[in-house]
Amino acid sequence: MNFRGRDIISIKDFSKEEINYILNYSKKMVSYAKGEGHIEKLKGKVLSSLFFEPSTRTRLSFESAMNRLGGRVIGFADPTATSQKKGESLSDTIRMADAYSDAIVIRHPQEGAARLAAEFADIPILNAGDGAGRHPTQCLLDLFTIITEKKKIEKQKVILLGDLKYGRTVHSLAYALSLYGAELIFVSPETLKMPKEVVNECKELGTEPHSTSNLEKAIKDADVLYATRIQKERFPDAEEYNRVVGTYKIDNHLLKNANDKLIVMHPLPRVTEIDPEVDRTHHALYFKQAFNGVPVRMALLSLVTGEKI
Ligand code: NCD
């Protein structure tokens, strides 16, 4: 299996065997990600971290991953401090990062931006979220979290909750869960349903997602509840956002009806979707999930830059 030099733009670019390989590789990175061992596989390598949109977990876990591997990171988290402010194009910015580093991680508000970047760079491009498009590295850490907790993905009943229209994490995850034969239940406000394109991708893989608005009933026999934030920044008008924000809230009262083994996941940041009281329950997995970003991104950076452990 060869990942050297490959871009990670969409989870759809990877076969199930390749995803399994990445997930197994990630497992080997866990102790290094915790700082328990020392590894210098990417010593002398440089990662460009280009964040045109806000980020906490994705950017910091990529940086942590690169540092844990002995590599270094250059880049920006605020594009207004770059020559973009002077009118420079995305393609020219990418050409520069291509000249200065060994891999580029990019987050951008426009769907398709990472794919475009890949056309202008010879080094690997890792898509850290392109608008309401896709988020493949988040998807891999989500899969890693489910496999670690549940031992398998096949036949798991997974609820995808919240903003299924604009949420890029659920676009990637719905496809990947279908690839593994999970059962999908979509719960969202009427105006924020999963795009037809994604539903069709699931169907092509043999999964028929169910939709419901009754979360209380759905959690009774679900294995995973994956909640998302309503993506305020993608709404064309504030009033529409105000109408749907707060539609669903996960709290201890709701979880009384849940299957005891239910795990609650969330890519974070949460706003109002999960009451902090849930943090202390055995259902809460979102912080562990966020940690898993480090080993998974360590594996990805090692693989695309061609290093073996
Ligand atoms: C998500 C994103 O940026 O798409 N966060 C993340 O990467 N962990 C989800 C979100 O912003 O709501």
mmCIF file of C-alpha atoms and ligand atoms in Angstrom:
data_model
loop_
_atom_site.group_PDB
_atom_site.id
_atom_site.type_symbol
_atom_site.label_atom_id
_atom_site.label_comp_id
_atom_site.label_asym_id
_atom_site.label_seq_id
_atom_site.Cartn_x
_atom_site.Cartn_y
_atom_site.Cartn_z
ATOM 1 C CA MET A 1 0.000 0.000 0.000
ATOM 2 C CA ASN A 2 1.519 3.285 -1.016
ATOM 3 C CA PHE A 3 0.478 6.626 0.457
ATOM 4 C CA ARG A 4 3.667 8.521 -0.320
ATOM 5 C CA GLY A 5 2.938 11.839 -2.025
ATOM 6 C CA ARG A 6 -0.837 11.374 -1.910
ATOM 7 C CA ASP A 7 -3.308 14.182 -1.265
ATOM 8 C CA ILE A 8 -6.046 13.710 1.325
ATOM 9 C CA ILE A 9 -8.903 15.706 -0.146
ATOM 10 C CA SER A 10 -11.927 13.451 0.353
ATOM 11 C CA ILE A 11 -12.464 10.186 2.197
ATOM 12 C CA LYS A 12 -13.999 8.945 -1.062
ATOM 13 C CA ASP A 13 -10.487 8.842 -2.561
ATOM 14 C CA PHE A 14 -9.616 5.915 -0.247
ATOM 15 C CA SER A 15 -10.634 2.272 -0.323
ATOM 16 C CA LYS A 16 -11.783 0.424 2.786
ATOM 17 C CA GLU A 17 -8.475 -1.472 2.841
ATOM 18 C CA GLU A 18 -6.533 1.790 2.742
ATOM 19 C CA ILE A 19 -8.665 3.265 5.529
ATOM 20 C CA ASN A 20 -8.100 0.126 7.637
ATOM 21 C CA TYR A 21 -4.375 0.493 7.069
ATOM 22 C CA ILE A 22 -4.448 4.138 8.252
ATOM 23 C CA LEU A 23 -6.514 3.207 11.324
ATOM 24 C CA ASN A 24 -4.115 0.396 12.276
ATOM 25 C CA TYR A 25 -1.166 2.701 11.779
ATOM 26 C CA SER A 26 -2.888 5.304 14.004
ATOM 27 C CA LYS A 27 -3.138 2.768 16.823
ATOM 28 C CA LYS A 28 0.659 2.464 16.822
ATOM 29 C CA MET A 29 0.936 6.230 17.243
ATOM 30 C CA VAL A 30 -1.220 6.522 20.388
ATOM 31 C CA SER A 31 1.560 6.247 22.972
ATOM 32 C CA TYR A 32 3.764 8.694 21.027
ATOM 33 C CA ALA A 33 0.794 11.064 20.776
ATOM 34 C CA LYS A 34 0.572 10.964 24.566
ATOM 35 C CA GLY A 35 4.265 11.814 24.812
ATOM 36 C CA GLU A 36 5.039 8.390 26.310
ATOM 37 C CA GLY A 37 7.670 7.492 23.755
ATOM 38 C CA HIS A 38 10.017 9.374 21.505
ATOM 39 C CA ILE A 39 9.925 9.253 17.730
ATOM 40 C CA GLU A 40 11.748 11.420 15.199
ATOM 41 C CA LYS A 41 10.463 10.019 11.943
ATOM 42 C CA LEU A 42 9.785 13.426 10.427
ATOM 43 C CA LYS A 43 12.944 15.128 11.687
ATOM 44 C CA GLY A 44 13.968 17.789 9.178
ATOM 45 C CA LYS A 45 10.521 17.848 7.529
ATOM 46 C CA VAL A 46 8.366 20.964 7.457
ATOM 47 C CA LEU A 47 4.565 21.141 7.429
ATOM 48 C CA SER A 48 2.750 24.239 6.140
ATOM 49 C CA SER A 49 -0.390 24.907 8.153
ATOM 50 C CA LEU A 50 -2.642 27.279 6.209
ATOM 51 C CA PHE A 51 -5.833 28.121 8.078
ATOM 52 C CA PHE A 52 -8.121 30.530 6.268
ATOM 53 C CA GLU A 53 -10.911 29.725 8.763
ATOM 54 C CA PRO A 54 -10.965 29.484 12.572
ATOM 55 C CA SER A 55 -9.826 26.248 14.156
ATOM 56 C CA THR A 56 -8.752 24.940 17.542
ATOM 57 C CA ARG A 57 -8.597 21.139 17.447
ATOM 58 C CA THR A 58 -7.720 20.530 13.827
ATOM 59 C CA ARG A 59 -4.892 23.045 13.688
ATOM 60 C CA LEU A 60 -3.440 22.278 17.100
ATOM 61 C CA SER A 61 -3.647 18.510 16.678
ATOM 62 C CA PHE A 62 -1.924 18.721 13.290
ATOM 63 C CA GLU A 63 0.781 20.873 14.869
ATOM 64 C CA SER A 64 1.087 18.543 17.834
ATOM 65 C CA ALA A 65 1.261 15.539 15.471
ATOM 66 C CA MET A 66 4.066 17.111 13.422
ATOM 67 C CA ASN A 67 5.986 18.129 16.546
ATOM 68 C CA ARG A 68 5.561 14.700 18.140
ATOM 69 C CA LEU A 69 7.132 13.212 14.990
ATOM 70 C CA GLY A 70 10.118 15.522 15.290
ATOM 71 C CA GLY A 71 9.065 17.756 12.392
ATOM 72 C CA ARG A 72 8.412 21.471 12.311
ATOM 73 C CA VAL A 73 5.435 23.647 11.380
ATOM 74 C CA ILE A 74 5.198 26.965 9.557
ATOM 75 C CA GLY A 75 2.018 28.772 8.578
ATOM 76 C CA PHE A 76 -0.783 31.029 9.708
ATOM 77 C CA ALA A 77 -4.066 30.913 11.569
ATOM 78 C CA ASP A 78 -5.124 34.391 10.507
ATOM 79 C CA PRO A 79 -5.135 34.958 6.742
ATOM 80 C CA THR A 80 -5.547 38.724 7.192
ATOM 81 C CA ALA A 81 -1.894 38.775 8.290
ATOM 82 C CA THR A 82 -0.789 37.325 4.935
ATOM 83 C CA SER A 83 -0.463 38.663 1.401
ATOM 84 C CA GLN A 84 -4.026 37.514 0.769
ATOM 85 C CA LYS A 85 -4.842 40.883 2.330
ATOM 86 C CA LYS A 86 -2.891 42.493 -0.540
ATOM 87 C CA GLY A 87 -4.922 40.541 -3.072
ATOM 88 C CA GLU A 88 -2.749 37.483 -3.585
ATOM 89 C CA SER A 89 -4.557 34.474 -5.050
ATOM 90 C CA LEU A 90 -4.942 31.114 -3.327
ATOM 91 C CA SER A 91 -2.927 29.425 -6.058
ATOM 92 C CA ASP A 92 0.072 31.739 -5.510
ATOM 93 C CA THR A 93 -0.091 31.210 -1.733
ATOM 94 C CA ILE A 94 -0.086 27.453 -2.349
ATOM 95 C CA ARG A 95 2.895 27.715 -4.729
ATOM 96 C CA MET A 96 4.863 29.402 -1.944
ATOM 97 C CA ALA A 97 3.992 26.811 0.698
ATOM 98 C CA ASP A 98 4.897 24.137 -1.859
ATOM 99 C CA ALA A 99 8.356 25.687 -2.161
ATOM 100 C CA TYR A 100 8.872 26.032 1.590
ATOM 101 C CA SER A 101 7.678 22.690 2.994
ATOM 102 C CA ASP A 102 7.060 18.946 2.596
ATOM 103 C CA ALA A 103 3.266 18.837 3.082
ATOM 104 C CA ILE A 104 0.439 21.362 3.326
ATOM 105 C CA VAL A 105 -2.609 21.254 5.566
ATOM 106 C CA ILE A 106 -5.285 23.703 4.456
ATOM 107 C CA ARG A 107 -8.646 24.856 5.805
ATOM 108 C CA HIS A 108 -10.628 27.211 3.631
ATOM 109 C CA PRO A 109 -14.201 28.575 3.560
ATOM 110 C CA GLN A 110 -14.728 27.605 -0.073
ATOM 111 C CA GLU A 111 -15.841 24.132 -1.063
ATOM 112 C CA GLY A 112 -13.313 22.677 -3.501
ATOM 113 C CA ALA A 113 -10.420 24.860 -2.269
ATOM 114 C CA ALA A 114 -8.296 21.886 -1.173
ATOM 115 C CA ARG A 115 -8.797 20.145 -4.505
ATOM 116 C CA LEU A 116 -7.753 23.348 -6.259
ATOM 117 C CA ALA A 117 -4.705 23.673 -4.008
ATOM 118 C CA ALA A 118 -3.651 20.149 -4.978
ATOM 119 C CA GLU A 119 -3.447 21.252 -8.595
ATOM 120 C CA PHE A 120 -0.836 23.862 -7.720
ATOM 121 C CA ALA A 121 1.311 21.822 -5.335
ATOM 122 C CA ASP A 122 3.607 18.874 -5.937
ATOM 123 C CA ILE A 123 3.725 18.024 -2.233
ATOM 124 C CA PRO A 124 0.763 16.365 -0.439
ATOM 125 C CA ILE A 125 -2.268 18.499 0.402
ATOM 126 C CA LEU A 126 -4.328 17.547 3.455
ATOM 127 C CA ASN A 127 -7.838 18.976 3.458
ATOM 128 C CA ALA A 128 -8.648 20.245 6.965
ATOM 129 C CA GLY A 129 -12.155 21.324 5.907
ATOM 130 C CA ASP A 130 -13.349 23.080 2.769
ATOM 131 C CA GLY A 131 -16.452 25.150 3.453
ATOM 132 C CA ALA A 132 -19.544 22.971 3.717
ATOM 133 C CA GLY A 133 -17.713 20.310 1.676
ATOM 134 C CA ARG A 134 -15.628 17.592 3.302
ATOM 135 C CA HIS A 135 -13.362 16.961 6.281
ATOM 136 C CA PRO A 136 -11.525 13.685 5.633
ATOM 137 C CA THR A 137 -9.003 13.772 8.487
ATOM 138 C CA GLN A 138 -11.809 14.395 10.994
ATOM 139 C CA CYS A 139 -13.634 11.464 9.423
ATOM 140 C CA LEU A 140 -10.637 9.199 10.013
ATOM 141 C CA LEU A 141 -10.389 10.191 13.657
ATOM 142 C CA ASP A 142 -14.139 9.661 14.032
ATOM 143 C CA LEU A 143 -13.818 6.149 12.578
ATOM 144 C CA PHE A 144 -10.785 5.504 14.779
ATOM 145 C CA THR A 145 -12.828 6.546 17.839
ATOM 146 C CA ILE A 146 -15.758 4.266 16.974
ATOM 147 C CA ILE A 147 -13.509 1.273 16.249
ATOM 148 C CA THR A 148 -11.519 1.799 19.439
ATOM 149 C CA GLU A 149 -14.662 1.970 21.570
ATOM 150 C CA LYS A 150 -16.954 -0.470 19.781
ATOM 151 C CA LYS A 151 -14.368 -2.817 18.183
ATOM 152 C CA LYS A 152 -16.261 -2.698 14.882
ATOM 153 C CA ILE A 153 -18.243 -0.296 12.722
ATOM 154 C CA GLU A 154 -20.340 -2.786 10.794
ATOM 155 C CA LYS A 155 -23.995 -2.922 11.950
ATOM 156 C CA GLN A 156 -23.480 -0.131 14.505
ATOM 157 C CA LYS A 157 -26.530 2.105 14.729
ATOM 158 C CA VAL A 158 -25.243 5.628 14.327
ATOM 159 C CA ILE A 159 -27.347 8.773 14.678
ATOM 160 C CA LEU A 160 -26.012 11.822 12.852
ATOM 161 C CA LEU A 161 -27.643 14.798 14.550
ATOM 162 C CA GLY A 162 -27.894 18.516 13.888
ATOM 163 C CA ASP A 163 -26.730 20.502 10.889
ATOM 164 C CA LEU A 164 -26.498 17.807 8.249
ATOM 165 C CA LYS A 165 -26.759 20.344 5.440
ATOM 166 C CA TYR A 166 -23.706 22.489 6.122
ATOM 167 C CA GLY A 167 -21.754 20.144 8.445
ATOM 168 C CA ARG A 168 -18.725 18.919 6.507
ATOM 169 C CA THR A 169 -17.782 16.332 9.143
ATOM 170 C CA VAL A 170 -21.065 14.453 8.691
ATOM 171 C CA HIS A 171 -20.775 14.556 4.896
ATOM 172 C CA SER A 172 -17.520 12.629 5.108
ATOM 173 C CA LEU A 173 -18.657 10.392 7.956
ATOM 174 C CA ALA A 174 -21.967 9.322 6.370
ATOM 175 C CA TYR A 175 -20.052 8.048 3.338
ATOM 176 C CA ALA A 176 -17.400 6.248 5.398
ATOM 177 C CA LEU A 177 -19.918 4.623 7.756
ATOM 178 C CA SER A 178 -21.828 3.330 4.727
ATOM 179 C CA LEU A 179 -18.601 1.874 3.368
ATOM 180 C CA TYR A 180 -18.312 -0.119 6.609
ATOM 181 C CA GLY A 181 -21.956 -1.232 6.650
ATOM 182 C CA ALA A 182 -23.153 0.809 9.639
ATOM 183 C CA GLU A 183 -26.846 1.693 10.042
ATOM 184 C CA LEU A 184 -27.479 5.411 9.640
ATOM 185 C CA ILE A 185 -30.192 7.503 11.256
ATOM 186 C CA PHE A 186 -30.340 11.189 10.322
ATOM 187 C CA VAL A 187 -31.910 13.641 12.767
ATOM 188 C CA SER A 188 -31.997 17.308 11.783
ATOM 189 C CA PRO A 189 -34.248 20.333 11.488
ATOM 190 C CA GLU A 190 -36.303 20.141 8.292
ATOM 191 C CA THR A 191 -34.241 22.910 6.659
ATOM 192 C CA LEU A 192 -30.884 21.309 7.490
ATOM 193 C CA LYS A 193 -31.299 17.843 6.013
ATOM 194 C CA MET A 194 -28.451 15.800 4.589
ATOM 195 C CA PRO A 195 -27.755 16.855 0.971
ATOM 196 C CA LYS A 196 -29.134 14.494 -1.692
ATOM 197 C CA GLU A 197 -25.634 13.992 -3.088
ATOM 198 C CA VAL A 198 -24.444 12.474 0.208
ATOM 199 C CA VAL A 199 -27.605 10.365 0.632
ATOM 200 C CA ASN A 200 -27.031 8.967 -2.858
ATOM 201 C CA GLU A 201 -23.408 8.145 -2.041
ATOM 202 C CA CYS A 202 -24.633 6.122 0.967
ATOM 203 C CA LYS A 203 -27.212 4.329 -1.160
ATOM 204 C CA GLU A 204 -24.654 3.440 -3.796
ATOM 205 C CA LEU A 205 -22.726 1.676 -1.046
ATOM 206 C CA GLY A 206 -25.856 -0.284 -0.068
ATOM 207 C CA THR A 207 -26.899 1.766 2.964
ATOM 208 C CA GLU A 208 -30.419 3.157 3.197
ATOM 209 C CA PRO A 209 -30.289 5.976 5.776
ATOM 210 C CA HIS A 210 -33.426 6.590 7.849
ATOM 211 C CA SER A 211 -34.560 10.073 8.795
ATOM 212 C CA THR A 212 -36.537 10.980 11.892
ATOM 213 C CA SER A 213 -37.172 14.021 14.047
ATOM 214 C CA ASN A 214 -37.795 11.898 17.144
ATOM 215 C CA LEU A 215 -34.406 11.843 18.863
ATOM 216 C CA GLU A 216 -35.786 10.425 22.132
ATOM 217 C CA LYS A 217 -37.031 7.333 20.376
ATOM 218 C CA ALA A 218 -33.963 6.966 18.156
ATOM 219 C CA ILE A 219 -31.457 6.885 21.044
ATOM 220 C CA LYS A 220 -33.171 3.903 22.710
ATOM 221 C CA ASP A 221 -31.267 1.397 20.619
ATOM 222 C CA ALA A 222 -28.500 3.529 19.058
ATOM 223 C CA ASP A 223 -24.826 2.720 19.590
ATOM 224 C CA VAL A 224 -23.428 6.115 18.617
ATOM 225 C CA LEU A 225 -24.943 9.585 18.808
ATOM 226 C CA TYR A 226 -22.823 11.954 16.696
ATOM 227 C CA ALA A 227 -23.938 15.538 17.319
ATOM 228 C CA THR A 228 -22.927 18.594 15.328
ATOM 229 C CA ARG A 229 -23.039 22.349 15.754
ATOM 230 C CA ILE A 230 -25.434 24.383 13.651
ATOM 231 C CA GLN A 231 -22.939 25.993 11.246
ATOM 232 C CA LYS A 232 -23.867 29.645 11.856
ATOM 233 C CA GLU A 233 -21.172 31.010 9.527
ATOM 234 C CA ARG A 234 -22.678 29.194 6.521
ATOM 235 C CA PHE A 235 -26.198 30.620 6.889
ATOM 236 C CA PRO A 236 -27.236 33.181 4.299
ATOM 237 C CA ASP A 237 -29.272 35.082 6.901
ATOM 238 C CA ALA A 238 -29.204 35.358 10.683
ATOM 239 C CA GLU A 239 -32.945 34.918 11.115
ATOM 240 C CA GLU A 240 -32.896 31.506 9.562
ATOM 241 C CA TYR A 241 -30.131 30.534 12.012
ATOM 242 C CA ASN A 242 -32.109 31.850 14.981
ATOM 243 C CA ARG A 243 -35.082 29.722 13.947
ATOM 244 C CA VAL A 244 -33.122 26.454 14.188
ATOM 245 C CA VAL A 245 -30.460 27.001 16.837
ATOM 246 C CA GLY A 246 -31.268 25.060 19.991
ATOM 247 C CA THR A 247 -33.602 22.618 18.202
ATOM 248 C CA TYR A 248 -31.813 19.645 19.746
ATOM 249 C CA LYS A 249 -30.117 19.481 23.083
ATOM 250 C CA ILE A 250 -28.381 16.477 24.604
ATOM 251 C CA ASP A 251 -28.689 16.469 28.392
ATOM 252 C CA ASN A 252 -28.924 13.901 31.181
ATOM 253 C CA HIS A 253 -32.704 13.882 30.955
ATOM 254 C CA LEU A 254 -32.566 12.809 27.304
ATOM 255 C CA LEU A 255 -29.867 10.237 28.021
ATOM 256 C CA LYS A 256 -32.099 8.487 30.593
ATOM 257 C CA ASN A 257 -33.756 6.841 27.593
ATOM 258 C CA ALA A 258 -30.482 5.844 25.968
ATOM 259 C CA ASN A 259 -28.956 2.443 25.494
ATOM 260 C CA ASP A 260 -26.410 2.112 28.341
ATOM 261 C CA LYS A 261 -23.606 1.549 25.814
ATOM 262 C CA LEU A 262 -24.440 4.658 23.768
ATOM 263 C CA ILE A 263 -21.428 6.863 23.101
ATOM 264 C CA VAL A 264 -21.913 10.568 22.445
ATOM 265 C CA MET A 265 -19.511 12.043 19.916
ATOM 266 C CA HIS A 266 -19.106 15.593 18.572
ATOM 267 C CA PRO A 267 -16.343 17.057 16.377
ATOM 268 C CA LEU A 268 -16.484 20.173 18.598
ATOM 269 C CA PRO A 269 -16.786 23.082 19.110
ATOM 270 C CA ARG A 270 -20.133 22.618 20.845
ATOM 271 C CA VAL A 271 -22.329 25.601 21.446
ATOM 272 C CA THR A 272 -25.700 24.583 22.864
ATOM 273 C CA GLU A 273 -26.021 21.004 21.557
ATOM 274 C CA ILE A 274 -24.519 19.196 24.545
ATOM 275 C CA ASP A 275 -25.169 20.298 28.112
ATOM 276 C CA PRO A 276 -21.879 20.301 30.101
ATOM 277 C CA GLU A 277 -23.581 17.979 32.650
ATOM 278 C CA VAL A 278 -23.177 15.200 30.043
ATOM 279 C CA ASP A 279 -19.366 15.509 30.323
ATOM 280 C CA ARG A 280 -19.398 13.571 33.586
ATOM 281 C CA THR A 281 -21.416 10.640 32.235
ATOM 282 C CA HIS A 282 -19.914 7.466 30.779
ATOM 283 C CA HIS A 283 -21.601 8.332 27.471
ATOM 284 C CA ALA A 284 -19.367 11.354 26.793
ATOM 285 C CA LEU A 285 -16.624 10.540 24.332
ATOM 286 C CA TYR A 286 -16.013 13.857 22.584
ATOM 287 C CA PHE A 287 -12.862 14.856 24.441
ATOM 288 C CA LYS A 288 -11.262 11.474 23.859
ATOM 289 C CA GLN A 289 -12.355 11.788 20.233
ATOM 290 C CA ALA A 290 -10.560 15.150 20.014
ATOM 291 C CA PHE A 291 -7.370 13.597 21.434
ATOM 292 C CA ASN A 292 -7.552 10.902 18.752
ATOM 293 C CA GLY A 293 -6.871 13.646 16.209
ATOM 294 C CA VAL A 294 -3.199 13.518 17.222
ATOM 295 C CA PRO A 295 -2.390 9.812 16.567
ATOM 296 C CA VAL A 296 -4.502 9.759 13.406
ATOM 297 C CA ARG A 297 -2.803 12.878 12.024
ATOM 298 C CA MET A 298 0.605 11.490 13.030
ATOM 299 C CA ALA A 299 -0.172 8.415 10.952
ATOM 300 C CA LEU A 300 -1.342 10.496 8.002
ATOM 301 C CA LEU A 301 1.663 12.821 8.039
ATOM 302 C CA SER A 302 4.032 9.856 8.254
ATOM 303 C CA LEU A 303 2.304 8.036 5.427
ATOM 304 C CA VAL A 304 2.009 10.880 2.923
ATOM 305 C CA THR A 305 5.571 12.032 3.463
ATOM 306 C CA GLY A 306 6.643 8.457 2.880
ATOM 307 C CA GLU A 307 7.999 7.575 6.298
ATOM 308 C CA LYS A 308 7.436 4.157 7.863
ATOM 309 C CA ILE A 309 7.409 3.445 11.575
HETATM 310 C C1 NCD B 1 -15.655 20.966 12.758
HETATM 311 C C2 NCD B 1 -15.322 21.708 11.468
HETATM 312 O O1 NCD B 1 -14.493 22.629 11.475
HETATM 313 O O2 NCD B 1 -15.905 21.321 10.474
HETATM 314 N N1 NCD B 1 -14.701 21.079 13.773
HETATM 315 C C3 NCD B 1 -13.548 20.347 13.727
HETATM 316 O O3 NCD B 1 -12.824 20.325 12.760
HETATM 317 N N2 NCD B 1 -13.246 19.625 14.816
HETATM 318 C C4 NCD B 1 -17.042 21.173 13.217
HETATM 319 C C5 NCD B 1 -17.565 22.561 13.444
HETATM 320 O O4 NCD B 1 -16.914 23.567 13.222
HETATM 321 O O5 NCD B 1 -18.714 22.637 13.884
#
